[in-house]
CSV table of C-alpha atoms and ligand atoms in Angstrom, one decimal:
chain,number,residue,atom,x,y,z
E,1,MET,CA,-16.8,-6.0,23.1
E,2,PRO,CA,-17.6,-8.0,20.1
E,3,PRO,CA,-17.5,-11.9,20.5
E,4,ALA,CA,-14.1,-13.3,19.9
E,5,ASP,CA,-15.2,-15.0,16.6
E,6,ALA,CA,-17.1,-12.1,15.2
E,7,PRO,CA,-16.1,-10.7,11.8
E,8,ASP,CA,-13.7,-7.9,12.7
E,9,THR,CA,-12.7,-5.7,10.0
E,10,ALA,CA,-15.0,-3.7,7.6
E,11,GLN,CA,-14.0,-6.1,4.8
E,12,GLU,CA,-14.7,-9.4,6.9
E,13,ARG,CA,-18.1,-7.8,7.8
E,14,ARG,CA,-18.8,-7.2,4.1
E,15,ASP,CA,-17.9,-10.6,3.1
E,16,ALA,CA,-20.2,-12.0,5.9
E,17,LEU,CA,-23.0,-9.8,4.5
E,18,LYS,CA,-22.5,-11.4,1.1
E,19,ARG,CA,-23.1,-14.7,2.7
E,20,VAL,CA,-26.3,-13.4,4.2
E,21,TYR,CA,-27.2,-12.0,0.9
E,22,ALA,CA,-26.7,-15.5,-0.7
E,23,ARG,CA,-29.1,-17.1,1.9
E,24,THR,CA,-31.7,-14.4,1.2
E,25,GLN,CA,-31.7,-15.0,-2.4
E,26,SER,CA,-33.1,-18.6,-2.2
E,27,CYS,CA,-35.2,-17.9,0.8
E,28,THR,CA,-38.6,-19.7,0.7
E,29,ARG,CA,-39.8,-19.0,4.3
E,30,CYS,CA,-42.9,-17.2,2.9
E,31,PRO,CA,-44.2,-19.5,0.2
E,32,GLU,CA,-46.6,-16.9,-1.3
E,33,LEU,CA,-44.0,-14.2,-1.5
E,34,ALA,CA,-41.3,-16.6,-2.8
E,35,SER,CA,-43.6,-17.6,-5.7
E,36,THR,CA,-44.7,-14.1,-6.6
E,37,ARG,CA,-41.5,-12.1,-6.3
E,38,LYS,CA,-39.2,-11.2,-9.1
E,39,SER,CA,-36.3,-10.5,-6.8
E,40,VAL,CA,-35.3,-10.6,-3.2
E,41,VAL,CA,-34.5,-7.0,-2.3
E,42,PHE,CA,-31.8,-7.3,0.1
E,43,GLY,CA,-30.8,-3.7,0.6
E,44,SER,CA,-27.9,-1.6,-0.8
E,45,GLY,CA,-25.5,1.1,0.0
E,46,ASN,CA,-22.4,1.4,2.2
E,47,ALA,CA,-21.8,-2.0,4.0
E,48,ASP,CA,-20.0,-0.1,6.8
E,49,ALA,CA,-22.6,2.8,7.0
E,50,ASP,CA,-23.2,4.8,10.2
E,51,LEU,CA,-26.7,5.5,9.1
E,52,MET,CA,-29.2,2.9,8.0
E,53,PHE,CA,-32.8,3.4,6.8
E,54,VAL,CA,-35.4,0.8,7.3
E,55,GLY,CA,-38.6,0.9,5.0
E,56,GLU,CA,-41.5,-1.4,4.9
E,57,ALA,CA,-41.3,-3.7,1.8
E,58,PRO,CA,-40.2,-3.6,-1.8
E,59,GLY,CA,-42.8,-2.2,-4.3
E,60,ALA,CA,-43.2,-2.9,-8.1
E,61,ASN,CA,-40.1,-1.0,-9.1
E,62,GLU,CA,-37.9,-2.4,-6.3
E,63,ASP,CA,-39.0,-6.0,-7.2
E,64,GLU,CA,-38.2,-5.3,-10.8
E,65,GLN,CA,-34.7,-3.9,-10.1
E,66,GLY,CA,-33.7,-5.7,-7.0
E,67,VAL,CA,-32.8,-2.5,-5.2
E,68,PRO,CA,-34.8,-0.7,-2.5
E,69,PHE,CA,-36.3,2.7,-2.8
E,70,VAL,CA,-35.9,3.3,-6.4
E,71,GLY,CA,-39.4,4.6,-7.1
E,72,GLN,CA,-41.0,8.0,-6.2
E,73,ALA,CA,-40.4,7.6,-2.4
E,74,GLY,CA,-36.8,6.7,-3.1
E,75,LYS,CA,-36.3,9.8,-5.1
E,76,LEU,CA,-37.7,11.9,-2.2
E,77,LEU,CA,-35.3,10.0,0.1
E,78,ASP,CA,-32.4,10.9,-2.2
E,79,LYS,CA,-33.4,14.6,-2.2
E,80,LEU,CA,-33.7,14.7,1.5
E,81,LEU,CA,-30.3,13.0,2.0
E,82,GLY,CA,-28.8,15.6,-0.5
E,83,GLU,CA,-30.1,18.4,1.7
E,84,ILE,CA,-27.9,17.2,4.5
E,85,ASP,CA,-24.9,16.6,2.2
E,86,LEU,CA,-25.3,12.7,1.9
E,87,VAL,CA,-25.8,10.4,-0.9
E,88,ARG,CA,-27.2,6.8,-1.1
E,89,ALA,CA,-23.6,5.3,-1.2
E,90,ASP,CA,-23.0,6.8,2.3
E,91,VAL,CA,-25.9,5.1,4.0
E,92,PHE,CA,-27.5,1.6,3.8
E,93,VAL,CA,-31.1,1.3,2.9
E,94,LEU,CA,-33.2,-1.9,3.4
E,95,ASN,CA,-36.8,-3.0,4.3
E,96,VAL,CA,-38.5,-5.1,6.9
E,97,LEU,CA,-39.5,-7.4,4.1
E,98,LYS,CA,-37.2,-8.5,1.4
E,99,CYS,CA,-39.8,-9.5,-0.9
E,100,ARG,CA,-42.8,-7.6,-2.4
E,101,PRO,CA,-46.1,-8.5,-1.0
E,102,PRO,CA,-48.6,-9.2,-4.0
E,103,ASN,CA,-50.4,-6.0,-4.9
E,104,ASN,CA,-48.5,-4.1,-2.3
E,105,ARG,CA,-50.7,-5.4,0.4
E,106,ASP,CA,-49.4,-4.8,4.1
E,107,PRO,CA,-46.7,-7.4,5.3
E,108,LEU,CA,-48.4,-10.1,7.4
E,109,PRO,CA,-47.2,-10.7,10.9
E,110,LEU,CA,-45.8,-14.1,10.0
E,111,GLU,CA,-43.9,-12.6,7.1
E,112,ILE,CA,-42.4,-10.0,9.4
E,113,GLU,CA,-41.4,-12.7,11.8
E,114,ASN,CA,-40.0,-14.9,9.0
E,115,CYS,CA,-37.8,-12.0,7.7
E,116,LYS,CA,-36.6,-10.2,10.9
E,117,ASP,CA,-33.6,-12.5,11.4
E,118,TYR,CA,-32.1,-11.2,8.3
E,119,LEU,CA,-32.6,-7.6,9.3
E,120,TYR,CA,-30.9,-8.3,12.6
E,121,GLU,CA,-28.0,-10.1,10.9
E,122,GLN,CA,-27.5,-6.9,8.6
E,123,VAL,CA,-27.6,-4.7,11.6
E,124,SER,CA,-25.0,-6.8,13.4
E,125,LEU,CA,-22.6,-6.8,10.4
E,126,ILE,CA,-23.2,-3.3,9.1
E,127,GLU,CA,-22.8,-1.8,12.6
E,128,PRO,CA,-24.8,1.5,12.1
E,129,LYS,CA,-24.7,4.2,14.9
E,130,VAL,CA,-28.2,5.4,14.0
E,131,ILE,CA,-31.1,3.5,12.4
E,132,CYS,CA,-33.8,5.6,10.9
E,133,THR,CA,-37.1,3.6,10.8
E,134,LEU,CA,-39.3,4.9,8.0
E,135,GLY,CA,-43.0,4.9,9.0
E,136,ASN,CA,-45.1,2.5,11.1
E,137,PHE,CA,-44.0,-1.0,10.0
E,138,ALA,CA,-40.5,-0.6,10.7
E,139,THR,CA,-40.9,1.5,13.8
E,140,LYS,CA,-43.2,-1.1,15.4
E,141,LEU,CA,-41.1,-4.1,14.5
E,142,LEU,CA,-38.0,-2.5,15.8
E,143,ARG,CA,-39.3,-1.2,18.9
E,144,ASP,CA,-41.5,-4.3,19.5
E,145,ASP,CA,-44.3,-2.0,20.4
E,146,THR,CA,-47.6,-0.8,18.8
E,147,THR,CA,-46.9,2.9,19.4
E,148,GLY,CA,-47.3,4.7,16.0
E,149,ILE,CA,-45.1,7.0,14.1
E,150,THR,CA,-47.1,10.1,14.6
E,151,LYS,CA,-46.2,9.9,18.3
E,152,LEU,CA,-42.7,8.9,18.0
E,153,HIS,CA,-41.3,10.6,14.8
E,154,GLY,CA,-38.2,12.7,15.5
E,155,GLN,CA,-37.4,11.3,18.9
E,156,PRO,CA,-34.2,9.3,19.2
E,157,GLU,CA,-33.9,6.5,21.7
E,158,LEU,CA,-31.2,3.9,22.5
E,159,LEU,CA,-32.4,0.4,21.7
E,160,ALA,CA,-30.8,-3.1,21.7
E,161,LEU,CA,-31.4,-4.7,18.2
E,162,GLY,CA,-30.2,-8.2,17.7
E,163,ARG,CA,-26.7,-8.0,18.9
E,164,ARG,CA,-26.2,-4.2,18.7
E,165,MET,CA,-27.1,-1.2,20.6
E,166,VAL,CA,-28.2,1.6,18.2
E,167,ARG,CA,-29.7,5.0,18.2
E,168,LEU,CA,-33.2,4.4,16.8
E,169,TYR,CA,-34.6,7.6,15.1
E,170,PRO,CA,-38.2,7.0,13.7
E,171,ILE,CA,-39.4,9.4,10.9
E,172,PHE,CA,-42.3,9.4,8.5
E,173,HIS,CA,-42.2,7.3,5.6
E,174,PRO,CA,-41.3,9.4,2.4
E,175,ALA,CA,-44.2,7.9,0.5
E,176,ALA,CA,-46.6,9.3,3.1
E,177,ALA,CA,-44.9,12.8,2.5
E,178,LEU,CA,-45.1,12.6,-1.2
E,179,TYR,CA,-48.5,14.4,-1.7
E,180,THR,CA,-49.0,16.0,1.9
E,181,PRO,CA,-47.0,19.2,2.1
E,182,ARG,CA,-47.4,19.4,5.9
E,183,MET,CA,-46.0,16.0,6.4
E,184,LEU,CA,-43.1,16.6,4.0
E,185,GLN,CA,-42.2,19.6,6.2
E,186,THR,CA,-42.3,17.4,9.3
E,187,LEU,CA,-40.1,14.9,7.6
E,188,ARG,CA,-37.7,17.5,6.5
E,189,ASP,CA,-37.5,19.1,10.0
E,190,ASP,CA,-36.8,15.5,11.5
E,191,PHE,CA,-34.2,14.8,8.7
E,192,VAL,CA,-32.2,17.8,9.4
E,193,ARG,CA,-31.4,16.6,12.9
E,194,LEU,CA,-29.8,13.6,11.4
E,195,PRO,CA,-26.2,15.1,11.2
E,196,ASP,CA,-26.3,16.0,14.9
E,197,LEU,CA,-27.2,12.4,15.8
E,198,LEU,CA,-24.5,11.1,13.6
E,199,ALA,CA,-22.0,13.4,15.4
E,200,MET,CA,-22.8,11.9,18.7
E,201,PRO,CA,-20.5,9.1,20.0
E,202,ALA,CA,-21.5,5.6,18.9
E,203,PRO,CA,-23.8,3.8,21.5
E,204,GLU,CA,-21.8,1.7,23.9
E,205,GLN,CA,-22.0,-2.0,23.1
E,206,PRO,CA,-22.8,-3.7,26.5
E,207,GLU,CA,-21.3,-7.2,27.1
E,208,TRP,CA,-24.7,-8.8,27.7
E,209,LEU,CA,-25.7,-8.0,24.1
E,210,ASN,CA,-22.8,-10.1,22.8
E,211,PRO,CA,-23.4,-13.8,23.6
E,212,PRO,CA,-21.1,-16.1,21.6
E,213,GLU,CA,-21.5,-15.8,17.7
E,214,PRO,CA,-24.2,-18.4,16.6
E,215,GLU,CA,-23.0,-20.9,14.0
E,216,GLU,CA,-23.1,-19.2,10.5
E,217,GLN,CA,-26.1,-20.7,8.7
E,218,PRO,CA,-25.4,-23.0,6.0
E,219,ASP,CA,-26.4,-21.9,2.4
E,220,ALA,CA,-29.8,-22.9,1.6
E,221,GLU,CA,-30.1,-25.4,-1.3
E,222,PRO,CA,-30.7,-24.9,-4.1
E,223,GLY,CA,-29.0,-21.5,-3.9
E,224,LEU,CA,-26.2,-19.2,-4.6
E,225,ASP,CA,-22.9,-20.3,-3.0
E,226,ALA,CA,-21.0,-17.6,-1.2
E,227,GLN,CA,-18.7,-17.0,-4.2
E,228,ASP,CA,-21.6,-16.5,-6.7
E,229,ALA,CA,-23.3,-14.3,-4.2
E,230,ALA,CA,-20.2,-12.1,-3.8
E,231,SER,CA,-19.9,-11.6,-7.6
E,232,GLU,CA,-23.7,-11.2,-8.0
E,233,ALA,CA,-23.9,-8.4,-5.2
E,234,ASP,CA,-20.9,-6.8,-6.9
E,235,GLN,CA,-22.3,-7.0,-10.4
E,236,LEU,CA,-25.5,-5.3,-9.1
E,237,GLY,CA,-23.3,-2.8,-7.1
E,238,LEU,CA,-25.4,-3.3,-4.1
E,239,PHE,CA,-22.9,-2.8,-1.4
B,1,URA,N1,-41.3,1.8,0.0
B,1,URA,C1,-40.7,0.9,1.0
B,1,URA,O1,-41.0,0.8,2.2
B,1,URA,N2,-39.6,0.3,0.6
B,1,URA,C2,-39.2,0.5,-0.7
B,1,URA,O2,-38.2,-0.3,-1.0
B,1,URA,C3,-40.0,1.2,-1.6
B,1,URA,C4,-41.0,1.8,-1.2
């Protein structure tokens, strides 16, 4: 049961997602990333998707365009989606970090910590049935455990994330499969199981996961107000 004051309809959840979008656009929780980024890459796709993909962090192309997975790894992701009859607009794609780490260095623990509330809010509002973590960073963060992707890939598990129970499905990061045919085959083998996972009933949402809705965060100042954010997200065609 969702809390009484939770956004209810898909449209209300999408509007609430735009308010989260607005807050991320002026985020300065990580001063280094805030001063080096060109864009805050919120995520894109279907705001009511059953399937969500969580990558690591934007790279140079994503930082430039403000959209996740638009480089080579993104092209592979699109190809694999096509092989199971899905397109980007069917799913929601986002990253553990919303800002590009300089020179594509690894995300720092504090940066992951600073950014993770946004991810949980996105999960709460989009309500995916299945979350596919791409590679080690996303898998370790969401499972809150150091077990690596080599051990875990292709094994679905039920997991409480923020305020939602989801089916987590760790798979290799497409960037890792770009130049390693054996890894690409493993990624493909894991990918083809997605339709069966999506056909399973949505995980039950236990009451203990739904404490009263927290106060919605005010817009950060200076920042986009919710109206500007709504039009910006629409103009960019993000979700
Ligand atoms: N790799 C990621 O993890 N995320 C992107 O958005 C692009 C490449």
